[in-house]
CSV table of C-alpha atoms in Angstrom, one decimal:
chain,number,residue,atom,x,y,z
A,1,UNK,CA,-35.1,-19.5,15.2
A,2,UNK,CA,-32.5,-21.8,13.8
A,3,UNK,CA,-35.1,-23.9,12.1
A,4,UNK,CA,-36.6,-20.9,10.5
A,5,UNK,CA,-33.3,-19.7,9.3
A,6,UNK,CA,-32.6,-23.1,7.8
A,7,UNK,CA,-35.9,-23.2,5.9
A,8,UNK,CA,-35.1,-19.7,4.4
A,9,UNK,CA,-31.6,-20.9,3.3
A,10,UNK,CA,-32.9,-24.1,1.9
A,11,UNK,CA,-35.8,-22.4,0.2
A,12,UNK,CA,-33.5,-19.9,-1.5
A,13,UNK,CA,-31.3,-22.7,-2.8
A,14,UNK,CA,-34.3,-24.5,-4.2
A,15,UNK,CA,-35.2,-21.5,-6.3
A,16,UNK,CA,-32.1,-21.9,-8.1
A,17,UNK,CA,-31.8,-25.8,-8.4
A,18,UNK,CA,-35.4,-26.2,-9.8
A,19,UNK,CA,-34.6,-24.3,-12.9
A,20,UNK,CA,-33.8,-26.3,-15.9
A,21,UNK,CA,-31.5,-25.3,-18.7
A,22,UNK,CA,-33.7,-24.0,-21.6
A,23,UNK,CA,-32.9,-23.1,-25.1
A,24,UNK,CA,-29.3,-22.1,-25.9
A,25,UNK,CA,-28.8,-18.4,-25.9
A,26,UNK,CA,-29.3,-16.4,-29.1
A,27,UNK,CA,-27.1,-13.4,-29.7
A,28,UNK,CA,-26.7,-11.0,-32.6
A,29,UNK,CA,-23.6,-11.3,-34.7
A,30,UNK,CA,-22.7,-8.3,-36.9
A,31,UNK,CA,-20.0,-5.7,-37.3
A,32,UNK,CA,-20.1,-2.8,-35.0
A,33,UNK,CA,-18.4,0.5,-34.5
A,34,UNK,CA,-17.2,2.2,-31.3
A,35,UNK,CA,-16.3,5.8,-30.8
A,36,UNK,CA,-13.2,7.0,-28.9
A,37,UNK,CA,-14.8,6.6,-25.6
A,38,UNK,CA,-15.8,3.1,-26.2
A,39,UNK,CA,-19.5,3.7,-26.8
A,40,UNK,CA,-20.9,1.1,-29.0
A,41,UNK,CA,-22.9,2.3,-32.0
A,42,UNK,CA,-25.7,-0.2,-32.9
A,43,UNK,CA,-26.7,-0.4,-36.5
A,44,UNK,CA,-30.5,-0.5,-37.3
A,45,UNK,CA,-32.5,-3.3,-38.9
A,46,UNK,CA,-30.5,-6.1,-37.4
A,47,UNK,CA,-31.8,-9.7,-37.4
A,48,UNK,CA,-31.3,-12.0,-34.5
A,49,UNK,CA,-29.2,-15.1,-35.3
A,50,UNK,CA,-27.3,-17.6,-33.1
A,51,UNK,CA,-23.8,-16.7,-32.1
A,52,UNK,CA,-21.2,-19.0,-33.6
A,53,UNK,CA,-18.6,-21.0,-31.5
A,54,UNK,CA,-20.6,-20.8,-28.2
A,55,UNK,CA,-19.6,-23.5,-25.7
A,56,UNK,CA,-21.9,-24.6,-22.8
A,57,UNK,CA,-20.1,-25.1,-19.5
A,58,UNK,CA,-21.9,-26.6,-16.6
A,59,UNK,CA,-20.6,-26.2,-13.0
A,60,UNK,CA,-18.4,-27.7,-11.5
A,61,UNK,CA,-16.1,-26.8,-14.2
A,62,UNK,CA,-13.0,-28.9,-14.8
A,63,UNK,CA,-10.3,-27.4,-12.6
A,64,UNK,CA,-7.3,-25.9,-14.3
A,65,UNK,CA,-4.0,-27.7,-13.6
A,66,UNK,CA,-2.8,-26.7,-10.2
A,67,UNK,CA,-6.4,-25.8,-9.1
A,68,UNK,CA,-7.9,-27.2,-6.0
A,69,UNK,CA,-11.7,-27.8,-5.5
A,70,UNK,CA,-13.3,-26.3,-2.4
A,71,UNK,CA,-14.6,-28.3,0.5
A,72,UNK,CA,-18.2,-27.3,-0.5
A,73,UNK,CA,-17.7,-28.6,-4.1
A,74,UNK,CA,-15.9,-31.8,-3.0
A,75,UNK,CA,-18.8,-32.7,-0.6
A,76,UNK,CA,-21.5,-31.2,-2.9
A,77,UNK,CA,-22.6,-29.0,0.1
A,78,UNK,CA,-24.8,-26.1,-0.7
A,79,UNK,CA,-25.1,-27.0,-4.4
A,80,UNK,CA,-25.1,-24.1,-6.7
A,81,UNK,CA,-26.1,-25.2,-10.1
A,82,UNK,CA,-25.5,-23.0,-13.0
A,83,UNK,CA,-24.5,-23.4,-16.6
A,84,UNK,CA,-22.2,-20.9,-18.4
A,85,UNK,CA,-22.1,-19.9,-22.1
A,86,UNK,CA,-18.5,-19.3,-23.2
A,87,UNK,CA,-18.9,-16.7,-25.8
A,88,UNK,CA,-15.4,-16.0,-26.7
A,89,UNK,CA,-11.8,-17.0,-25.7
A,90,UNK,CA,-9.9,-20.1,-25.1
A,91,UNK,CA,-9.7,-21.2,-21.5
A,92,UNK,CA,-6.0,-21.9,-20.4
A,93,UNK,CA,-5.1,-25.5,-19.3
A,94,UNK,CA,-2.7,-24.4,-16.7
A,95,UNK,CA,-3.9,-22.1,-13.8
A,96,UNK,CA,-2.9,-18.4,-14.0
A,97,UNK,CA,-1.5,-16.3,-11.2
A,98,UNK,CA,-4.4,-13.8,-11.4
A,99,UNK,CA,-8.0,-13.9,-12.6
A,100,UNK,CA,-9.7,-10.5,-13.1
A,101,UNK,CA,-13.4,-10.6,-13.1
A,102,UNK,CA,-15.8,-7.9,-14.2
A,103,UNK,CA,-19.5,-7.9,-15.1
A,104,UNK,CA,-21.1,-5.6,-17.6
A,105,UNK,CA,-24.6,-4.6,-18.4
A,106,UNK,CA,-26.3,-2.2,-20.7
A,107,UNK,CA,-26.0,1.3,-19.6
A,108,UNK,CA,-28.5,4.2,-20.3
A,109,UNK,CA,-25.6,6.7,-20.8
A,110,UNK,CA,-22.4,5.6,-22.3
A,111,UNK,CA,-20.3,2.5,-22.2
A,112,UNK,CA,-16.9,2.0,-20.6
A,113,UNK,CA,-16.2,-1.6,-21.0
A,114,UNK,CA,-13.8,-1.4,-24.1
A,115,UNK,CA,-11.7,1.5,-22.5
A,116,UNK,CA,-11.5,-0.6,-19.3
A,117,UNK,CA,-10.2,-3.6,-21.1
A,118,UNK,CA,-7.9,-1.5,-23.1
A,119,UNK,CA,-6.4,0.0,-19.9
A,120,UNK,CA,-6.0,-3.5,-18.2
A,121,UNK,CA,-4.0,-4.9,-21.1
A,122,UNK,CA,-2.1,-1.7,-22.2
A,123,UNK,CA,-0.8,-1.2,-18.6
A,124,UNK,CA,0.7,-4.7,-18.5
A,125,UNK,CA,3.8,-6.1,-19.9
A,126,UNK,CA,3.7,-9.2,-22.1
A,127,UNK,CA,4.8,-11.3,-19.1
A,128,UNK,CA,2.1,-9.9,-16.9
A,129,UNK,CA,-0.6,-10.5,-19.5
A,130,UNK,CA,0.5,-14.2,-19.7
A,131,UNK,CA,0.2,-14.4,-15.9
A,132,UNK,CA,-3.5,-13.3,-15.9
A,133,UNK,CA,-6.9,-14.0,-17.5
A,134,UNK,CA,-9.6,-11.4,-17.7
A,135,UNK,CA,-13.2,-12.9,-17.4
A,136,UNK,CA,-15.8,-10.7,-18.7
A,137,UNK,CA,-19.5,-11.7,-17.8
A,138,UNK,CA,-21.9,-10.1,-20.1
A,139,UNK,CA,-24.7,-10.0,-17.5
A,140,UNK,CA,-27.3,-8.3,-19.8
A,141,UNK,CA,-30.4,-10.2,-20.9
A,142,UNK,CA,-30.9,-8.1,-24.0
A,143,UNK,CA,-29.4,-10.2,-26.9
A,144,UNK,CA,-29.0,-7.3,-29.3
A,145,UNK,CA,-26.7,-5.4,-26.8
A,146,UNK,CA,-24.9,-8.5,-25.9
A,147,UNK,CA,-24.2,-9.5,-29.5
A,148,UNK,CA,-23.0,-5.9,-30.3
A,149,UNK,CA,-20.7,-5.8,-27.3
A,150,UNK,CA,-19.3,-9.3,-28.0
A,151,UNK,CA,-18.4,-8.2,-31.6
A,152,UNK,CA,-16.8,-5.1,-30.4
A,153,UNK,CA,-14.7,-7.2,-27.9
A,154,UNK,CA,-13.7,-9.6,-30.6
A,155,UNK,CA,-12.6,-6.8,-32.9
A,156,UNK,CA,-10.5,-5.0,-30.3
A,157,UNK,CA,-9.0,-7.9,-28.5
A,158,UNK,CA,-8.7,-10.9,-30.8
A,159,UNK,CA,-5.1,-11.5,-29.9
A,160,UNK,CA,-6.0,-11.7,-26.1
A,161,UNK,CA,-8.9,-14.0,-26.8
A,162,UNK,CA,-6.7,-16.4,-28.8
A,163,UNK,CA,-4.0,-16.4,-26.2
A,164,UNK,CA,-6.4,-17.3,-23.3
A,165,UNK,CA,-5.8,-13.9,-21.7
A,166,UNK,CA,-9.6,-12.9,-22.1
A,167,UNK,CA,-12.6,-14.9,-21.8
A,168,UNK,CA,-16.3,-13.7,-22.3
A,169,UNK,CA,-19.1,-15.6,-20.7
A,170,UNK,CA,-22.8,-15.3,-20.1
A,171,UNK,CA,-25.4,-17.0,-17.8
A,172,UNK,CA,-29.0,-17.4,-19.2
A,173,UNK,CA,-31.7,-15.8,-17.1
A,174,UNK,CA,-33.3,-19.1,-16.0
A,175,UNK,CA,-30.5,-19.6,-13.6
A,176,UNK,CA,-31.1,-16.4,-11.7
A,177,UNK,CA,-33.4,-16.3,-8.6
A,178,UNK,CA,-36.4,-13.9,-8.5
A,179,UNK,CA,-35.3,-10.3,-9.2
A,180,UNK,CA,-38.5,-8.5,-8.5
A,181,UNK,CA,-41.0,-8.2,-5.5
A,182,UNK,CA,-37.9,-8.5,-3.3
A,183,UNK,CA,-37.3,-7.3,0.3
A,184,UNK,CA,-37.1,-3.4,0.6
A,185,UNK,CA,-34.3,-3.2,3.2
A,186,UNK,CA,-33.0,0.3,3.8
A,187,UNK,CA,-36.3,1.6,2.3
A,188,UNK,CA,-34.6,1.4,-1.2
A,189,UNK,CA,-37.0,1.8,-4.1
A,190,UNK,CA,-38.1,-1.6,-5.8
A,191,UNK,CA,-36.0,-0.7,-9.0
A,192,UNK,CA,-32.8,-0.2,-6.9
A,193,UNK,CA,-33.4,-3.3,-4.9
A,194,UNK,CA,-33.7,-5.4,-8.0
A,195,UNK,CA,-30.6,-3.8,-9.6
A,196,UNK,CA,-28.3,-4.3,-6.6
A,197,UNK,CA,-29.7,-7.9,-6.0
A,198,UNK,CA,-29.1,-8.8,-9.6
A,199,UNK,CA,-25.6,-7.5,-9.2
A,200,UNK,CA,-25.0,-9.7,-6.3
A,201,UNK,CA,-26.0,-12.8,-8.3
A,202,UNK,CA,-23.8,-11.5,-11.3
A,203,UNK,CA,-20.8,-11.4,-9.0
A,204,UNK,CA,-21.7,-14.7,-7.5
A,205,UNK,CA,-21.7,-16.4,-10.9
A,206,UNK,CA,-18.6,-14.6,-12.0
A,207,UNK,CA,-16.6,-15.6,-8.9
A,208,UNK,CA,-17.7,-19.1,-9.2
A,209,UNK,CA,-16.4,-19.3,-12.8
A,210,UNK,CA,-13.2,-17.4,-11.8
A,211,UNK,CA,-12.3,-19.7,-9.0
A,212,UNK,CA,-10.9,-22.5,-11.5
A,213,UNK,CA,-8.9,-20.0,-13.5
A,214,UNK,CA,-6.3,-18.4,-11.3
A,215,UNK,CA,-4.6,-18.7,-7.9
A,216,UNK,CA,-5.9,-15.2,-6.9
A,217,UNK,CA,-9.0,-13.4,-8.0
A,218,UNK,CA,-9.3,-9.5,-8.4
A,219,UNK,CA,-12.8,-8.0,-8.7
A,220,UNK,CA,-13.1,-5.0,-10.9
A,221,UNK,CA,-16.0,-2.9,-12.3
A,222,UNK,CA,-16.4,-2.3,-16.0
A,223,UNK,CA,-15.6,1.5,-15.8
A,224,UNK,CA,-12.0,1.7,-14.4
A,225,UNK,CA,-8.6,2.6,-15.5
A,226,UNK,CA,-5.4,0.7,-14.2
A,227,UNK,CA,-2.1,1.7,-12.9
A,228,UNK,CA,1.0,0.7,-14.8
A,229,UNK,CA,2.2,-2.8,-13.9
A,230,UNK,CA,-0.6,-3.4,-11.4
A,231,UNK,CA,-0.2,-7.2,-11.5
A,232,UNK,CA,3.5,-6.8,-10.4
A,233,UNK,CA,2.3,-4.6,-7.5
A,234,UNK,CA,-0.3,-7.1,-6.6
A,235,UNK,CA,2.2,-10.0,-6.6
A,236,UNK,CA,4.5,-8.1,-4.4
A,237,UNK,CA,1.8,-7.3,-1.9
A,238,UNK,CA,0.8,-10.9,-1.7
A,239,UNK,CA,4.4,-12.0,-1.1
A,240,UNK,CA,4.8,-9.5,1.6
A,241,UNK,CA,1.8,-11.0,3.4
A,242,UNK,CA,2.4,-14.6,2.7
A,243,UNK,CA,2.9,-15.3,6.5
A,244,UNK,CA,-0.1,-13.4,7.5
A,245,UNK,CA,-3.7,-14.6,7.3
A,246,UNK,CA,-6.0,-12.4,5.2
A,247,UNK,CA,-9.2,-12.8,3.3
A,248,UNK,CA,-9.4,-9.6,1.2
A,249,UNK,CA,-6.8,-7.1,0.0
A,250,UNK,CA,-8.1,-3.9,-1.3
A,251,UNK,CA,-6.4,-1.9,-4.0
A,252,UNK,CA,-8.8,0.8,-4.3
A,253,UNK,CA,-11.0,2.4,-1.6
A,254,UNK,CA,-14.1,2.7,-3.9
A,255,UNK,CA,-17.1,0.3,-4.1
A,256,UNK,CA,-16.3,-3.1,-5.4
A,257,UNK,CA,-13.2,-2.1,-7.3
A,258,UNK,CA,-9.7,-3.6,-6.8
A,259,UNK,CA,-10.7,-6.3,-4.3
A,260,UNK,CA,-8.3,-9.3,-4.2
A,261,UNK,CA,-9.2,-12.8,-2.9
A,262,UNK,CA,-7.7,-16.2,-2.7
A,263,UNK,CA,-9.3,-18.4,-5.3
A,264,UNK,CA,-9.8,-21.1,-2.6
A,265,UNK,CA,-12.3,-18.7,-0.8
A,266,UNK,CA,-14.3,-17.9,-4.0
A,267,UNK,CA,-16.8,-20.8,-4.0
A,268,UNK,CA,-17.8,-20.1,-0.5
A,269,UNK,CA,-18.0,-16.3,-1.2
A,270,UNK,CA,-20.1,-17.1,-4.3
A,271,UNK,CA,-22.6,-19.0,-2.2
A,272,UNK,CA,-22.6,-16.2,0.4
A,273,UNK,CA,-23.6,-13.6,-2.2
A,274,UNK,CA,-26.2,-15.9,-3.7
A,275,UNK,CA,-27.8,-16.7,-0.5
A,276,UNK,CA,-28.1,-13.1,0.8
A,277,UNK,CA,-28.4,-11.5,-2.7
A,278,UNK,CA,-31.5,-9.4,-1.8
A,279,UNK,CA,-30.4,-8.3,1.6
A,280,UNK,CA,-27.8,-5.5,1.0
A,281,UNK,CA,-25.4,-4.1,-1.6
A,282,UNK,CA,-22.5,-6.2,-2.6
A,283,UNK,CA,-19.8,-4.1,-0.9
A,284,UNK,CA,-21.6,-4.4,2.4
A,285,UNK,CA,-22.0,-8.1,2.1
A,286,UNK,CA,-18.2,-8.4,1.4
A,287,UNK,CA,-17.4,-6.7,4.6
A,288,UNK,CA,-19.5,-9.3,6.5
A,289,UNK,CA,-17.8,-12.1,4.6
A,290,UNK,CA,-14.4,-10.7,5.4
A,291,UNK,CA,-15.2,-10.5,9.0
A,292,UNK,CA,-16.7,-14.0,9.1
A,293,UNK,CA,-13.4,-15.4,7.8
A,294,UNK,CA,-11.7,-13.7,10.7
A,295,UNK,CA,-10.3,-10.6,9.0
A,296,UNK,CA,-11.5,-7.9,11.3
A,297,UNK,CA,-9.6,-4.9,9.9
A,298,UNK,CA,-9.6,-3.6,6.4
A,299,UNK,CA,-6.3,-4.0,4.5
A,300,UNK,CA,-6.2,-1.0,2.1
A,301,UNK,CA,-3.1,-0.9,0.0
A,302,UNK,CA,-1.9,2.6,-1.2
A,303,UNK,CA,-1.5,4.1,-3.6
A,304,UNK,CA,-4.7,2.6,-5.3
A,305,UNK,CA,-4.1,0.7,-8.6
A,306,UNK,CA,-7.5,1.4,-10.0
A,307,UNK,CA,-9.5,4.5,-10.6
A,308,UNK,CA,-13.2,4.9,-11.3
A,309,UNK,CA,-13.6,6.6,-14.6
A,310,UNK,CA,-17.4,6.4,-15.4
A,311,UNK,CA,-19.3,9.6,-15.2
A,312,UNK,CA,-22.6,7.9,-15.1
A,313,UNK,CA,-23.8,4.8,-13.0
A,314,UNK,CA,-25.0,1.6,-14.6
A,315,UNK,CA,-28.1,2.2,-12.4
A,316,UNK,CA,-30.6,4.5,-14.2
A,317,UNK,CA,-27.7,6.5,-15.7
A,318,UNK,CA,-27.4,8.6,-12.5
A,319,UNK,CA,-24.3,10.9,-12.3
A,320,UNK,CA,-21.5,9.0,-10.4
A,321,UNK,CA,-18.4,11.3,-10.3
A,322,UNK,CA,-16.5,9.4,-7.4
A,323,UNK,CA,-12.7,9.4,-7.7
A,324,UNK,CA,-10.1,7.6,-5.6
A,325,UNK,CA,-7.7,10.3,-4.4
A,326,UNK,CA,-4.9,7.9,-3.8
A,327,UNK,CA,-4.8,6.6,-7.3
A,328,UNK,CA,-1.7,7.0,-9.3
A,329,UNK,CA,-1.5,5.8,-12.9
A,330,UNK,CA,2.1,6.1,-13.8
A,331,UNK,CA,4.1,5.8,-10.6
A,332,UNK,CA,5.0,2.2,-10.7
A,333,UNK,CA,8.0,2.5,-12.9
A,334,UNK,CA,10.8,3.6,-10.6
A,335,UNK,CA,14.1,2.3,-11.9
A,336,UNK,CA,15.7,-0.7,-10.1
A,337,UNK,CA,17.8,0.7,-7.2
A,338,UNK,CA,19.3,0.2,-3.8
A,339,UNK,CA,18.0,2.2,-0.9
A,340,UNK,CA,19.9,3.1,2.2
A,341,UNK,CA,19.4,5.3,5.4
A,342,UNK,CA,21.4,5.8,8.5
A,343,UNK,CA,18.2,6.4,10.5
A,344,UNK,CA,17.0,3.8,13.0
A,345,UNK,CA,14.1,1.8,11.4
A,346,UNK,CA,10.9,1.2,13.2
A,347,UNK,CA,9.9,-2.5,13.0
A,348,UNK,CA,9.7,-3.7,9.3
A,349,UNK,CA,9.3,-0.1,7.6
A,350,UNK,CA,12.5,-0.4,5.9
A,351,UNK,CA,13.8,2.3,3.5
A,352,UNK,CA,13.2,0.4,0.2
A,353,UNK,CA,9.4,0.5,0.9
A,354,UNK,CA,9.4,4.2,0.1
A,355,UNK,CA,10.8,3.6,-3.4
A,356,UNK,CA,9.0,0.3,-4.3
A,357,UNK,CA,5.5,0.0,-5.6
A,358,UNK,CA,2.9,-1.0,-3.0
A,359,UNK,CA,1.5,0.3,0.2
A,360,UNK,CA,4.6,0.2,2.3
A,361,UNK,CA,6.6,3.1,3.6
A,362,UNK,CA,9.8,3.9,5.5
A,363,UNK,CA,9.3,4.9,9.0
A,364,UNK,CA,12.5,6.1,10.8
A,365,UNK,CA,13.1,7.3,14.4
A,366,UNK,CA,13.9,10.9,15.2
A,367,UNK,CA,16.4,12.0,12.6
A,368,UNK,CA,19.4,14.1,13.3
A,369,UNK,CA,21.0,16.9,11.4
A,370,UNK,CA,22.7,15.2,8.3
A,371,UNK,CA,20.7,12.1,8.5
A,372,UNK,CA,19.8,10.8,5.0
A,373,UNK,CA,17.7,8.4,2.9
A,374,UNK,CA,19.6,7.5,-0.3
A,375,UNK,CA,18.6,5.8,-3.5
A,376,UNK,CA,21.4,4.5,-5.7
A,377,UNK,CA,20.2,3.5,-9.3
A,378,UNK,CA,21.4,0.2,-10.6
A,379,UNK,CA,22.0,2.0,-14.0
A,380,UNK,CA,22.4,5.8,-14.5
A,381,UNK,CA,19.4,7.7,-15.9
A,382,UNK,CA,18.4,11.1,-17.0
A,383,UNK,CA,15.9,12.0,-14.3
A,384,UNK,CA,12.9,14.1,-15.6
A,385,UNK,CA,10.8,14.4,-12.4
A,386,UNK,CA,10.9,13.8,-8.7
A,387,UNK,CA,8.1,13.7,-6.2
A,388,UNK,CA,8.3,12.9,-2.5
A,389,UNK,CA,5.5,12.5,0.0
A,390,UNK,CA,6.0,12.2,3.7
A,391,UNK,CA,3.9,12.2,6.8
A,392,UNK,CA,1.5,9.6,8.3
A,393,UNK,CA,-2.0,10.6,9.4
A,394,UNK,CA,-1.1,14.2,9.8
A,395,UNK,CA,2.2,13.8,11.7
A,396,UNK,CA,5.8,12.4,11.2
A,397,UNK,CA,6.5,14.5,8.0
A,398,UNK,CA,9.9,15.4,6.9
A,399,UNK,CA,9.9,19.2,7.2
A,400,UNK,CA,13.6,20.2,7.1
A,401,UNK,CA,15.5,18.5,4.2
A,402,UNK,CA,17.0,19.1,0.9
A,403,UNK,CA,16.5,16.8,-2.1
A,404,UNK,CA,19.7,16.1,-4.2
A,405,UNK,CA,20.8,14.3,-7.4
A,406,UNK,CA,24.2,12.6,-7.4
A,407,UNK,CA,26.6,11.4,-9.9
A,408,UNK,CA,29.8,9.1,-9.8
A,409,UNK,CA,29.1,6.2,-7.8
A,410,UNK,CA,31.4,5.0,-5.0
A,411,UNK,CA,31.6,2.6,-2.1
A,412,UNK,CA,31.4,4.2,1.4
A,413,UNK,CA,33.1,3.1,4.6
A,414,UNK,CA,29.8,1.6,5.7
A,415,UNK,CA,30.1,-0.7,2.6
A,416,UNK,CA,27.1,1.0,0.8
A,417,UNK,CA,27.0,2.6,-2.5
A,418,UNK,CA,26.7,6.5,-2.8
A,419,UNK,CA,27.7,9.3,-5.1
A,420,UNK,CA,30.7,11.5,-4.9
A,421,UNK,CA,29.0,14.6,-6.3
A,422,UNK,CA,25.5,15.9,-5.4
A,423,UNK,CA,23.5,18.8,-6.7
A,424,UNK,CA,20.5,20.3,-4.8
A,425,UNK,CA,17.1,20.2,-6.5
A,426,UNK,CA,15.3,22.1,-3.7
A,427,UNK,CA,13.9,21.8,-0.2
A,428,UNK,CA,11.0,19.9,1.3
A,429,UNK,CA,7.9,22.1,1.7
A,430,UNK,CA,5.4,21.0,4.4
A,431,UNK,CA,6.5,17.5,4.0
A,432,UNK,CA,6.3,17.3,0.2
A,433,UNK,CA,8.6,17.9,-2.7
A,434,UNK,CA,7.8,17.8,-6.4
A,435,UNK,CA,9.7,19.2,-9.4
A,436,UNK,CA,9.3,18.4,-13.1
A,437,UNK,CA,11.3,19.1,-16.3
A,438,UNK,CA,14.6,18.4,-14.6
A,439,UNK,CA,16.2,17.3,-17.8
A,440,UNK,CA,16.2,21.0,-18.8
A,441,UNK,CA,18.5,21.8,-15.9
A,442,UNK,CA,20.2,18.5,-15.2
A,443,UNK,CA,20.6,16.9,-18.7
A,444,UNK,CA,23.2,14.4,-17.9
A,445,UNK,CA,22.6,11.1,-16.3
A,446,UNK,CA,22.3,10.7,-12.5
A,447,UNK,CA,23.0,7.8,-10.2
A,448,UNK,CA,21.7,9.0,-6.8
A,449,UNK,CA,18.7,10.6,-5.3
A,450,UNK,CA,19.3,11.7,-1.6
A,451,UNK,CA,17.0,13.3,1.0
A,452,UNK,CA,19.3,15.0,3.5
A,453,UNK,CA,18.0,16.4,6.8
A,454,UNK,CA,18.8,20.0,7.3
A,455,UNK,CA,17.1,20.8,10.6
A,456,UNK,CA,15.9,19.3,13.9
A,457,UNK,CA,12.8,17.2,14.1
A,458,UNK,CA,10.9,16.4,17.3
A,459,UNK,CA,9.0,13.5,15.8
A,460,UNK,CA,9.8,10.4,13.7
A,461,UNK,CA,9.5,10.7,10.1
A,462,UNK,CA,7.4,8.6,7.6
A,463,UNK,CA,8.5,8.8,3.9
A,464,UNK,CA,5.4,7.4,2.2
A,465,UNK,CA,6.7,7.4,-1.4
A,466,UNK,CA,9.5,8.6,-3.6
A,467,UNK,CA,8.5,8.6,-7.3
A,468,UNK,CA,10.7,9.5,-10.2
A,469,UNK,CA,10.4,9.4,-14.1
A,470,UNK,CA,13.4,9.0,-16.3
A,471,UNK,CA,14.0,9.8,-19.9
A,472,UNK,CA,16.7,7.2,-20.9
A,473,UNK,CA,18.9,4.6,-19.2
A,474,UNK,CA,22.6,4.1,-19.7
A,475,UNK,CA,23.3,0.5,-19.7
A,476,UNK,CA,26.7,0.8,-17.8
A,477,UNK,CA,26.6,-1.1,-14.6
A,478,UNK,CA,27.2,0.6,-11.4
A,479,UNK,CA,28.8,-2.5,-9.7
């Protein structure tokens, strides 16, 4: 049995290594137009001509400064020979914090690649953009589509390409293993088997390239929108788990969206996807890989940072209306604040986790009448909306409490910051509270937000998130 498995693995590797690099790829260069949804409109009567400024990169790539080659590459174990065509962009010399990888193919109905890229960059600050590089693998073998898409990317993101924040690559078809007459596991139709098998190889090549670009790697699809300052939230989540072993952090519950890996694991994951490319879909293979690296439980960070926006699948143009219910696009801009509570804290579920971005939450033991959770802004602000969500898996919700805004900061006997004057916004309702357009009723700046318990609770309380929006900030220090 072991001998048979070894033959299968070796044979699969040989399918790749016997290919020779053929003629350089030809793409179409021309001006294109895209509509408001990002769909590429292809002009008629185009002539094929070589794309200018295409660089050929053969693996293993030169590691970025600070990058570490994997044990598989250092010893040339399980060789995975592939040449990349760098179609656009300037690779950075120094390794970035985050590489974002996405593969794109020609769709029968619509295109979402340009809106996806626009969302990634528009939802990031200049500092966040400098800390990441987006790698787009144009995994389509049709040179006309590839050329039009490349031109559209160049027109929309010339600045990001010049700054090394965006790279566009392609792998010629001769480096792919057979994509037809494959095993029909799960009784899938041959067309679907070919599609999902090629997708596994696309991701394998993409991850292999991305392993040298950043310390961490985030896998996205080409039809998503991003939450505001998602990179900062990812960085915070990584720092919170720096003492814990993990293989994959998930920032979306859907498919192969928002999955984060350490770059050091990517060469092995790339080989894993390639070796078993025809066995099952990529998200199933990823679960097996995670378990093989001894992360038995899923680590799903909520709220989700990425939302699927495509209405139609890249496979056969089938309808695909899936949405992530925990996605929040604009909730990651809470003002800087200090958070206090007089309730006993369970383990490390401290009060500030209800305020900060990420998947953490405050978990307090049974509250008493008058118990509170208090947020004190570092700078006063006109609060325009407040949303509070409590409860964990159908229990531990805050049922009896009033939500209040406060002014005039003072120091309490406990040595904490608080406010002298509070005004009620309303009561919690079934563990939730939401109120908008507060500037119409409370036009002046506020410094505090308080949840104050007004009734007896039998259970503990879990405050999952407190989210506010503000109109302006007064620069007067509270200290």
